[in-house]
XYZ file of C-alpha atoms in Angstrom:
701
model
C 135.822 94.504 120.338
C 134.025 93.309 116.758
C 130.888 95.310 116.578
C 127.898 93.243 114.905
C 125.158 95.697 114.737
C 123.977 99.175 115.913
C 121.265 101.540 116.752
C 120.655 104.801 117.057
C 117.645 105.933 119.154
C 116.840 107.411 122.721
C 118.881 106.120 125.965
C 118.626 102.430 126.255
C 117.457 101.066 129.654
C 116.729 97.673 128.817
C 118.123 94.838 126.621
C 117.136 90.954 126.144
C 118.349 88.683 123.477
C 115.999 86.129 121.870
C 117.288 82.423 122.965
C 116.980 80.806 119.194
C 115.701 84.027 117.099
C 118.396 86.620 116.055
C 116.597 89.058 117.976
C 117.584 91.463 120.779
C 114.580 93.682 122.519
C 115.649 96.935 123.325
C 113.899 99.604 125.598
C 113.938 103.280 125.525
C 114.062 106.218 127.744
C 111.038 107.342 125.433
C 108.608 104.366 126.814
C 109.477 102.534 123.338
C 110.186 98.708 123.465
C 112.446 97.869 119.830
C 112.619 94.448 118.913
C 115.476 94.540 116.113
C 116.851 91.391 114.274
C 120.578 92.191 114.364
C 121.308 89.936 111.609
C 119.684 91.398 108.980
C 119.969 95.329 111.024
C 116.443 95.684 110.146
C 113.429 96.786 112.923
C 111.236 94.487 113.631
C 108.431 95.747 115.718
C 108.096 98.383 117.995
C 105.531 98.586 121.121
C 105.122 101.710 123.094
C 101.861 101.171 125.623
C 104.301 102.145 128.816
C 104.004 105.928 129.866
C 107.709 106.658 130.944
C 110.996 104.936 130.514
C 111.452 101.443 130.540
C 113.878 99.696 132.534
C 113.374 95.967 132.550
C 112.900 93.454 129.309
C 112.889 89.811 129.050
C 112.117 87.056 126.454
C 110.553 84.377 127.703
C 113.299 80.842 126.665
C 110.315 78.892 125.431
C 107.057 80.768 124.979
C 106.537 83.923 122.680
C 106.297 86.159 125.365
C 108.542 89.154 126.719
C 107.781 91.105 130.158
C 108.719 94.771 130.720
C 108.684 96.983 133.381
C 108.270 100.351 133.877
C 108.628 104.021 135.552
C 105.175 103.557 134.653
C 105.042 100.817 138.067
C 103.485 98.669 135.063
C 104.929 95.099 134.567
C 103.598 94.246 130.975
C 103.719 90.778 129.514
C 103.502 90.825 125.845
C 102.830 88.178 123.050
C 105.052 89.230 120.351
C 103.759 86.846 117.490
C 99.744 88.766 118.348
C 102.123 91.578 118.765
C 100.071 93.064 121.674
C 100.421 92.691 125.618
C 98.437 90.453 126.968
C 97.854 91.782 130.294
C 99.610 94.324 132.828
C 100.482 93.443 136.579
C 99.782 95.722 138.945
C 101.456 96.392 142.369
C 104.681 98.007 142.414
C 104.211 101.438 143.890
C 107.680 103.078 142.256
C 109.631 103.055 139.079
C 110.316 99.238 138.050
C 114.426 99.143 137.724
C 114.485 95.071 135.991
C 111.978 92.126 135.110
C 113.058 88.939 134.556
C 111.269 85.039 133.614
C 112.445 82.252 135.737
C 114.449 79.849 133.519
C 111.778 76.812 134.896
C 108.866 77.949 136.618
C 105.741 80.093 135.535
C 107.260 83.521 137.246
C 108.573 87.024 136.971
C 110.787 88.844 139.378
C 110.601 92.811 139.568
C 112.463 95.048 141.170
C 111.576 98.543 142.235
C 112.016 101.855 143.700
C 109.450 100.905 146.043
C 112.495 99.309 148.116
C 110.460 95.654 147.197
C 111.279 92.910 145.006
C 108.281 90.899 143.663
C 107.831 87.411 142.176
C 104.463 87.527 140.350
C 103.026 84.004 138.864
C 102.062 85.021 135.093
C 100.430 81.826 134.417
C 97.997 83.039 137.497
C 98.461 86.674 136.917
C 99.081 86.996 140.889
C 102.131 88.364 143.131
C 103.401 85.134 145.045
C 105.748 86.868 147.171
C 107.122 90.347 148.149
C 110.696 90.337 149.341
C 111.469 93.146 152.032
C 114.402 94.165 153.837
C 116.552 96.660 151.350
C 115.705 100.603 152.897
C 116.523 101.977 149.399
C 115.933 101.858 145.568
C 116.356 98.204 144.720
C 118.077 98.271 140.925
C 118.174 94.747 140.187
C 117.117 91.440 141.050
C 118.141 88.380 139.076
C 117.327 84.461 139.339
C 119.957 81.685 139.887
C 120.605 80.000 136.815
C 119.920 76.045 138.537
C 119.420 77.111 142.263
C 116.121 78.576 144.148
C 117.820 81.701 144.822
C 117.826 85.495 144.530
C 120.424 88.438 144.063
C 119.522 91.782 144.747
C 121.598 94.399 144.333
C 120.095 98.469 146.298
C 121.373 101.623 146.562
C 121.379 101.408 150.170
C 124.884 99.385 149.417
C 124.251 96.052 149.713
C 124.190 93.084 147.331
C 121.643 90.430 149.329
C 121.240 86.810 148.680
C 117.732 85.201 149.142
C 116.441 81.740 149.123
C 113.315 81.267 147.630
C 113.200 77.506 147.618
C 110.330 77.722 150.211
C 107.809 79.684 147.642
C 109.306 76.897 145.194
C 107.897 74.244 147.634
C 104.459 75.917 148.270
C 103.602 76.665 144.448
C 105.670 74.522 142.059
C 106.906 70.889 143.163
C 107.738 68.876 145.843
C 111.668 69.789 146.608
C 114.598 67.029 147.023
C 112.574 64.853 149.557
C 110.339 63.830 146.498
C 106.361 63.886 146.787
C 105.912 60.909 149.871
C 107.682 63.861 152.308
C 105.681 66.144 150.757
C 102.109 64.506 151.471
C 103.437 63.317 154.957
C 104.411 67.092 155.817
C 101.747 68.871 153.840
C 102.309 71.977 156.230
C 105.434 71.918 157.466
C 107.217 74.919 155.571
C 104.304 77.367 157.408
C 104.337 75.562 160.754
C 105.504 78.558 162.530
C 104.643 81.294 159.668
C 107.912 80.381 158.215
C 108.531 82.896 154.960
C 108.540 81.916 151.161
C 111.396 83.833 150.519
C 114.347 84.436 153.273
C 117.321 86.581 153.327
C 120.530 84.591 152.944
C 123.355 86.156 152.895
C 123.875 90.550 152.853
C 126.666 91.637 151.293
C 128.093 94.654 152.403
C 131.222 96.400 150.915
C 130.413 98.809 148.480
C 130.697 102.752 149.611
C 127.912 103.755 147.473
C 124.666 102.387 145.653
C 125.021 99.077 144.006
C 123.319 99.300 140.310
C 123.466 95.549 139.558
C 124.529 91.873 140.755
C 124.526 89.030 138.991
C 125.074 85.189 139.704
C 128.215 83.206 137.747
C 125.812 80.497 135.441
C 128.341 77.820 137.358
C 130.462 78.295 140.274
C 129.446 80.116 143.542
C 130.158 83.230 142.530
C 128.567 86.933 142.409
C 129.570 90.328 140.577
C 128.243 93.821 141.286
C 128.897 97.231 140.022
C 128.226 100.216 141.799
C 128.345 104.007 142.572
C 131.775 103.995 144.001
C 133.320 102.674 140.173
C 133.975 99.327 141.474
C 133.326 95.635 140.207
C 133.743 93.532 143.363
C 133.512 89.663 143.241
C 132.239 87.823 145.828
C 132.115 84.280 146.864
C 129.323 81.854 148.946
C 128.880 78.468 150.370
C 125.674 77.146 152.071
C 126.965 79.467 155.047
C 128.338 82.626 154.065
C 129.197 84.595 151.324
C 131.944 86.851 151.742
C 134.092 89.332 149.253
C 136.849 88.233 147.201
C 138.433 91.155 145.587
C 137.531 94.522 143.663
C 138.114 95.256 139.874
C 139.511 98.881 140.039
C 139.773 100.653 136.821
C 136.326 102.672 135.689
C 136.331 106.452 136.697
C 132.637 107.066 136.949
C 129.466 104.747 138.009
C 129.186 101.332 137.182
C 125.921 100.816 135.738
C 126.041 96.968 135.206
C 128.242 93.871 134.941
C 127.961 90.421 133.763
C 130.167 87.397 133.918
C 130.777 85.989 130.595
C 128.675 82.878 129.779
C 131.263 80.372 128.611
C 134.256 81.683 129.296
C 136.793 83.132 132.633
C 135.891 86.576 132.048
C 134.050 89.564 133.790
C 131.995 92.677 131.442
C 131.188 95.504 132.978
C 129.955 99.138 131.690
C 129.969 102.802 132.941
C 128.714 105.914 133.276
C 132.311 106.522 131.869
C 131.427 106.076 128.343
C 133.371 102.716 129.059
C 133.088 98.850 128.639
C 135.575 96.693 130.257
C 136.781 92.905 129.939
C 138.325 91.590 133.227
C 140.238 88.301 133.310
C 138.082 86.327 136.217
C 141.100 84.729 137.931
C 143.235 87.684 138.006
C 141.153 90.284 138.358
C 143.196 92.466 135.402
C 141.312 94.718 132.971
C 142.204 92.909 129.544
C 140.476 95.414 127.499
C 138.624 98.647 127.192
C 135.952 99.810 124.669
C 135.143 103.863 124.553
C 132.447 105.835 123.148
C 133.049 109.587 122.195
C 129.871 110.777 123.957
C 127.786 107.959 125.108
C 127.084 106.500 128.506
C 126.576 103.185 128.753
C 123.421 101.512 131.152
C 123.019 98.258 130.159
C 124.953 95.268 129.240
C 123.640 91.539 128.495
C 125.102 88.407 126.696
C 123.406 86.258 124.449
C 122.501 82.942 126.011
C 124.426 80.173 123.930
C 125.865 82.652 121.107
C 129.189 84.689 121.659
C 127.354 88.098 121.642
C 126.882 90.703 123.342
C 124.829 93.991 123.334
C 125.426 97.084 125.253
C 122.941 100.164 125.739
C 124.191 103.458 126.222
C 122.488 107.225 125.048
C 122.089 107.254 121.450
C 121.323 103.494 121.086
C 122.749 100.310 121.439
C 125.929 97.842 120.107
C 125.648 94.012 119.232
C 129.318 92.946 119.961
C 131.539 90.258 120.067
C 134.467 89.864 121.866
C 136.445 87.797 119.512
C 136.527 86.877 115.671
C 134.858 83.312 115.383
C 135.864 82.358 112.430
C 138.247 79.496 112.851
C 142.070 79.595 111.042
C 142.328 76.837 108.303
C 144.310 75.606 105.222
C 143.018 73.138 102.897
C 145.786 70.910 100.865
C 144.579 68.068 98.568
C 142.407 66.059 100.560
C 143.263 67.305 104.000
C 142.171 69.833 105.927
C 144.237 71.671 108.675
C 142.214 73.831 111.225
C 143.153 75.078 114.682
C 140.753 74.230 117.519
C 142.039 75.013 121.027
C 145.087 75.884 120.810
C 146.149 72.187 118.962
C 146.592 71.939 114.961
C 144.367 69.426 113.804
C 144.182 67.764 110.655
C 141.179 65.841 108.987
C 141.415 63.908 105.873
C 138.488 63.773 103.892
C 139.171 60.726 102.593
C 139.212 58.692 105.694
C 137.277 60.890 107.838
C 139.653 60.585 110.266
C 140.441 63.961 112.830
C 143.195 63.772 115.267
C 145.349 66.607 116.927
C 148.795 66.682 115.162
C 150.035 69.024 117.693
C 149.812 71.596 120.360
C 150.121 75.015 119.757
C 152.701 77.392 122.270
C 151.089 79.264 124.594
C 151.418 82.773 125.850
C 149.518 84.631 123.434
C 146.454 86.227 124.402
C 145.824 87.082 120.669
C 143.478 84.780 118.571
C 144.904 82.577 115.617
C 144.078 84.726 112.725
C 145.181 82.682 109.828
C 147.715 80.431 109.161
C 149.603 79.172 105.847
C 150.438 75.523 105.053
C 154.091 74.381 103.131
C 153.114 70.284 102.042
C 157.011 70.197 100.424
C 158.723 71.147 104.246
C 155.601 69.701 106.072
C 155.716 73.187 107.794
C 152.712 75.592 108.827
C 152.822 79.482 109.924
C 150.462 80.397 112.735
C 149.090 83.819 112.466
C 147.811 85.674 116.112
C 146.564 89.196 115.918
C 145.838 91.319 118.492
C 143.769 94.687 118.953
C 147.361 96.592 118.759
C 149.085 95.550 116.023
C 152.306 95.776 117.595
C 151.343 93.197 119.598
C 150.664 90.836 116.539
C 152.871 87.564 116.210
C 153.533 84.514 113.797
C 154.837 80.965 114.714
C 156.825 78.872 112.456
C 156.323 75.591 113.049
C 157.264 72.086 111.772
C 154.238 69.944 111.916
C 155.450 65.868 113.379
C 155.405 63.032 110.609
C 153.812 61.419 113.736
C 151.669 61.806 116.812
C 149.546 60.725 119.556
C 146.507 62.255 118.758
C 145.108 61.458 122.185
C 148.608 63.442 123.767
C 150.111 65.205 120.801
C 153.563 67.213 120.903
C 153.696 70.556 121.464
C 156.813 71.292 119.404
C 158.930 74.588 119.787
C 158.184 77.121 117.567
C 159.708 80.070 116.059
C 157.927 83.192 116.796
C 158.548 86.435 115.685
C 156.308 90.007 115.363
C 154.483 90.262 112.322
C 150.752 91.142 111.061
C 150.851 88.030 108.328
C 153.229 85.370 107.056
C 152.951 83.669 103.766
C 154.371 81.041 101.820
C 155.973 82.119 98.941
C 158.253 78.961 97.804
C 159.424 75.823 99.011
C 161.726 77.587 101.896
C 160.969 80.651 102.149
C 157.864 82.659 103.371
C 157.123 86.810 103.786
C 156.443 88.684 106.584
C 154.414 91.964 106.744
C 156.002 93.856 109.836
C 154.202 96.320 111.737
C 155.661 99.120 109.796
C 153.917 97.462 106.667
C 157.152 96.496 105.171
C 157.684 93.093 103.698
C 160.692 90.502 104.994
C 161.652 87.418 103.046
C 162.616 84.989 105.561
C 164.040 81.410 105.403
C 162.937 77.792 107.275
C 165.249 79.034 110.045
C 163.293 82.537 110.569
C 166.010 84.510 109.688
C 165.949 87.510 107.434
C 167.050 86.664 103.790
C 166.010 89.933 102.253
C 163.496 92.986 102.075
C 161.158 93.781 99.700
C 160.139 97.261 98.228
C 156.718 96.682 97.869
C 153.475 98.618 97.435
C 152.169 100.582 100.368
C 149.508 97.621 102.079
C 148.066 96.924 105.123
C 147.482 93.092 104.621
C 148.811 90.343 102.396
C 147.696 87.146 100.714
C 149.026 83.889 99.274
C 148.898 84.095 95.492
C 150.953 81.191 94.343
C 154.522 80.217 94.924
C 156.596 83.594 93.980
C 154.008 85.818 94.610
C 151.544 87.448 96.838
C 148.197 89.912 96.712
C 148.981 93.207 98.580
C 145.680 95.126 100.099
C 145.376 98.733 100.885
C 142.631 100.717 101.246
C 140.555 100.084 98.077
C 142.379 97.837 96.084
C 144.507 94.415 95.571
C 147.757 94.351 93.696
C 149.398 91.004 92.754
C 152.925 91.533 93.355
C 156.037 89.290 91.866
C 158.102 88.910 94.984
C 161.293 87.865 92.742
C 161.317 90.346 90.655
C 159.815 92.474 92.880
C 157.255 94.228 90.539
C 153.706 94.981 90.304
C 152.023 92.765 87.657
C 148.125 93.858 88.067
C 145.979 95.579 90.300
C 142.101 95.745 90.843
C 139.599 97.981 92.692
C 137.978 96.458 95.661
C 138.222 98.679 99.075
C 138.583 96.397 102.460
C 139.332 92.972 101.213
C 138.990 90.103 103.964
C 139.909 87.313 102.734
C 141.230 85.915 99.403
C 140.042 82.472 97.538
C 141.666 80.604 94.661
C 140.724 77.783 92.734
C 142.515 74.738 92.340
C 144.222 75.435 89.506
C 145.036 79.211 90.362
C 143.209 80.163 87.043
C 140.285 82.289 88.939
C 140.125 84.022 92.165
C 137.511 85.392 94.129
C 138.036 88.649 96.428
C 135.765 88.478 99.837
C 134.653 91.697 101.585
C 132.272 92.431 103.879
C 129.028 93.027 101.555
C 131.097 92.303 98.411
C 132.426 89.466 95.872
C 134.708 90.375 93.051
C 135.815 87.219 91.095
C 139.088 87.787 88.586
C 140.897 85.948 86.377
C 144.561 85.015 87.340
C 145.599 88.718 85.384
C 143.026 90.301 88.103
C 141.245 91.074 85.560
C 136.993 91.621 87.342
C 134.868 89.104 85.277
C 132.069 89.724 87.761
C 130.800 91.735 91.598
C 128.470 90.566 93.343
C 126.586 92.630 96.545
C 125.493 91.125 99.726
C 122.817 92.798 101.983
C 123.871 90.511 104.804
C 127.954 89.861 105.874
C 129.725 87.358 103.351
C 131.354 85.041 105.982
C 133.749 82.126 103.322
C 134.096 80.847 100.564
C 135.188 77.859 98.411
C 135.097 76.883 94.262
C 133.667 73.313 92.855
C 135.204 71.242 90.794
C 133.426 72.997 87.981
C 134.652 76.300 88.540
C 131.529 77.228 90.363
C 132.159 79.262 93.790
C 130.275 78.581 96.379
C 129.770 80.806 99.097
C 128.158 81.692 102.559
C 126.452 84.669 104.489
C 125.343 85.209 107.379
C 121.936 83.193 106.643
C 122.483 81.640 103.393
C 124.683 79.105 101.805
C 125.040 80.750 97.662
C 126.694 80.288 94.151
C 128.486 82.585 91.415
C 129.318 81.651 88.439
C 132.069 84.024 86.818
C 129.367 85.288 83.901
C 127.618 87.261 87.231
C 125.369 84.608 87.581
C 124.363 84.043 91.042
C 121.358 82.531 93.441
C 120.565 80.650 96.751
C 121.331 76.970 97.227
C 119.984 76.817 101.046
C 119.596 78.503 104.247
C 121.219 78.635 107.428
C 120.243 78.591 110.767
C 123.574 79.927 111.658
C 126.794 81.209 109.664
C 129.160 78.202 108.574
C 132.401 78.520 106.911
C 133.027 76.575 103.927
C 136.432 74.408 103.244
C 135.428 72.200 100.444
C 133.003 71.325 97.708
C 132.279 68.552 96.549
C 129.557 66.889 94.312
C 126.363 67.824 95.928
C 128.654 67.965 99.653
C 129.823 71.421 101.605
C 132.322 70.453 104.080
C 132.694 73.126 106.687
C 133.659 74.588 110.260
C 130.929 75.668 112.345
C 131.748 78.844 115.029
C 132.819 75.999 117.628
C 135.138 74.756 115.411
C 133.543 71.645 114.609
C 133.740 69.464 111.278
C 130.295 69.376 109.362
C 129.314 68.122 105.776
C 126.156 69.744 104.361
C 123.935 68.773 101.131
C 123.426 70.921 98.970
C 121.303 70.850 95.169
C 123.755 71.834 93.072
C 121.182 71.576 89.874
C 120.623 75.038 89.081
C 124.105 76.058 88.919
C 124.936 73.415 87.004
C 122.213 73.805 84.439
C 123.294 77.547 84.166
C 126.915 76.485 83.704
C 125.947 73.799 80.884
C 123.750 75.967 79.236
C 126.745 79.122 79.204
C 129.152 76.113 78.288
C 126.909 75.147 75.314
C 126.896 71.497 76.688
C 123.408 71.311 75.259
C 123.274 67.649 75.474
C 124.163 68.148 79.107
C 121.090 70.637 79.192
C 119.057 68.489 77.805
C 119.620 65.452 79.870
C 118.775 67.855 83.021
C 115.738 69.173 81.849
C 114.290 65.772 81.363
C 115.430 64.071 84.839
C 116.163 66.948 86.772
C 112.843 68.797 88.679
C 113.694 72.406 87.083
C 110.440 74.176 87.845
C 109.087 77.639 88.585
C 108.867 80.716 86.861
C 112.615 82.219 87.440
C 114.091 79.404 85.259
C 112.166 79.803 82.169
C 112.323 84.213 82.667
C 116.035 83.208 83.000
C 116.454 80.501 80.224
C 114.208 83.604 77.895
C 116.290 86.298 79.114
C 119.574 84.530 78.323
C 118.422 83.396 74.739
C 117.270 80.090 75.274
C 113.468 80.236 74.566
C 113.380 76.404 72.833
C 114.996 75.016 76.422
C 112.564 76.774 78.012
C 109.600 75.013 76.003
C 110.452 71.796 77.818
C 109.524 73.508 80.855
C 106.200 74.900 79.873
C 102.852 73.324 80.506
C 100.895 76.623 80.619
C 99.513 76.686 76.549
C 99.943 80.587 76.002
C 103.582 80.517 77.221
C 104.174 77.709 75.271
C 102.623 79.693 72.199
C 104.520 82.444 72.838
C 107.759 80.392 73.393
C 107.156 78.428 70.522
C 107.046 81.094 67.953
C 109.927 82.739 69.355
C 112.024 80.193 68.503
C 110.107 79.575 65.514
C 108.946 75.950 66.588
C 105.607 76.206 64.379
C 104.955 72.278 65.114
C 104.062 73.327 69.072
C 103.130 76.553 68.152
C 100.304 74.779 66.294
C 99.189 72.217 68.940
C 99.331 75.401 71.833
C 97.147 77.105 68.843
C 94.866 74.429 68.713
C 94.103 74.149 72.568
C 93.869 77.979 72.888
C 91.661 78.713 69.831
C 91.995 82.009 69.989
C 91.178 84.613 66.534
C 94.671 86.020 68.044
C 96.655 83.356 68.020
C 95.424 81.762 64.478
C 96.409 85.274 63.115
C 99.950 85.290 64.876
C 100.931 81.538 63.828
C 99.520 82.658 60.210
C 102.522 85.678 60.115
C 104.860 83.371 61.425
C 104.445 80.429 58.973
C 104.236 83.112 56.095
C 107.255 84.747 57.171
C 109.208 81.088 58.023
C 107.937 80.357 54.182
C 108.500 76.842 54.736
C 105.420 75.020 56.556
C 103.840 72.169 55.490
C 100.661 72.276 52.880
C 98.474 70.355 56.132
C 99.398 72.937 58.102
C 98.642 76.035 56.224
C 95.263 74.183 54.763
C 94.457 73.913 58.819
C 95.133 77.446 59.202
C 93.027 78.812 56.160
C 90.188 76.581 57.307
C 90.257 77.936 61.095
C 90.373 81.478 59.419
């Protein structure tokens, strides 16, 4: 589990992700609703109108609305843009447990301790149906993602599936028969007083009260969690519903359980202070995440991203089950990357993207990193597991030619190891689970063991060299001579990116970038408030990198800035001219255009290429106070003059760089006594001024 964001608060009982923005709503036992930006890790807003705990909350998928339900028996609909509650729905006679918007219709679904489920029209602000049948608290009610069905869970130990197609026909749309059929039989749904919502299935099998039930996004499956500590899987068809299996492992009440939106997984959490991930097909527990003291109460999945949120006794966490950074390596003009258990090759010259080979299965762990050997056309694929003892690497010879529609699946050589990196044409280094380094040959046989400084990860550093990472530094180590060449202080380096000529290296941490030269001497460090994601060197020696929400640049002298904003994180593979080549989280290759004017201008100044500078000044759209301030700060007032239209600023800059001709022009335009005095002093100091100009100064005085 990768924790992305954590909050500290009172007990969290309800959660909802915004479908498009990086926001999550949390409802607290104290009655407060919090709106968080989980990417920037900031509290955006608080809504405090409920009396007592708030348990239900849901963002609307299109409108700037969310709905909440609390122990004050009230359902409130809020407009988050206007930052206020726009109306309250009254009708429930006890605590409200859950509130959800329908994905298409203007409906809200609420479940309550008054043993009823209610459907409300939020446009007309009326209750359009009351579903009765449970004989204890209704803990949860969910709409089906595509059909006219509702699933509910109750402390009466049952899960019920309700058919609401009658309600839909009556309130929203004609239905599958079309408008003609609807007009021929205008009242046929109510001819014998047929109910708007009818019980379709009653699922009995839990021995205690059921706390949660949810539909599968695409299959006819239901998941439920109960106080009998069990997670049950149910299947249904038109005629009946039946229990498929039980997931056993929690040792206290199961609070909430959901299907993974895109993978064959079940996620549940419990008052036993754990979150468990189950294999949907085998019903076995794959992973368990525990907290020390906090019971879990609710879990929510993001509708489109690989993100989950879980609420517990002292706040909530936003997390991923696995990292989404694709494994890739760039050689010359070709990108090798791993996608869906295939090694793919993207030729930047021809834009041809083909599957080269199928990777060997059997490893539950995700591909973490890869290392390519162009001399032997061989690749090392490293897979990491939460348990380091289960981490492995595979050595493959990449097929020379392959059918991209049906690529070969060559037999790889697998061994255990945290990381494997090429150090020579026919040798690679392996960091094993005891954190010692072994050198192996192309047959995956040990050729020698290396006594190296203590480290927990290693990175490529050119032929015969490695960068070794420990908790607070990175060491450049010569494998041949078995000695340390240099070291730089930086804690928890995650990625290492070398420039094409190996003269510079960028060390990327969670929020820190350190740029060093080949001798590992620090040239600059840049701190970011959001996470640093990826980077690549462009041909001019500028490091282009991404954070969670920006593409930025860093020059080796420490100057850095924003190039453009991002909606979603990307992983840069290559920078060429004004194009950034990258992979997104779905491992799709993309090309983004950037404006490199600002950093190329700064680079030209640093390298004293004044002809380039003047050319850019004349042709580029470099405007704004930041560039003028930068030029002044760096001691280039004469260049700043070209940008400035404001006469007062021009006058000051002209005096600063001794350009009395421009200063005189500006003084004429301003025509103030103070300006003329300053110009007179400057002219006398310079001592080499034209008679005409001095005459004019005398006349003005």
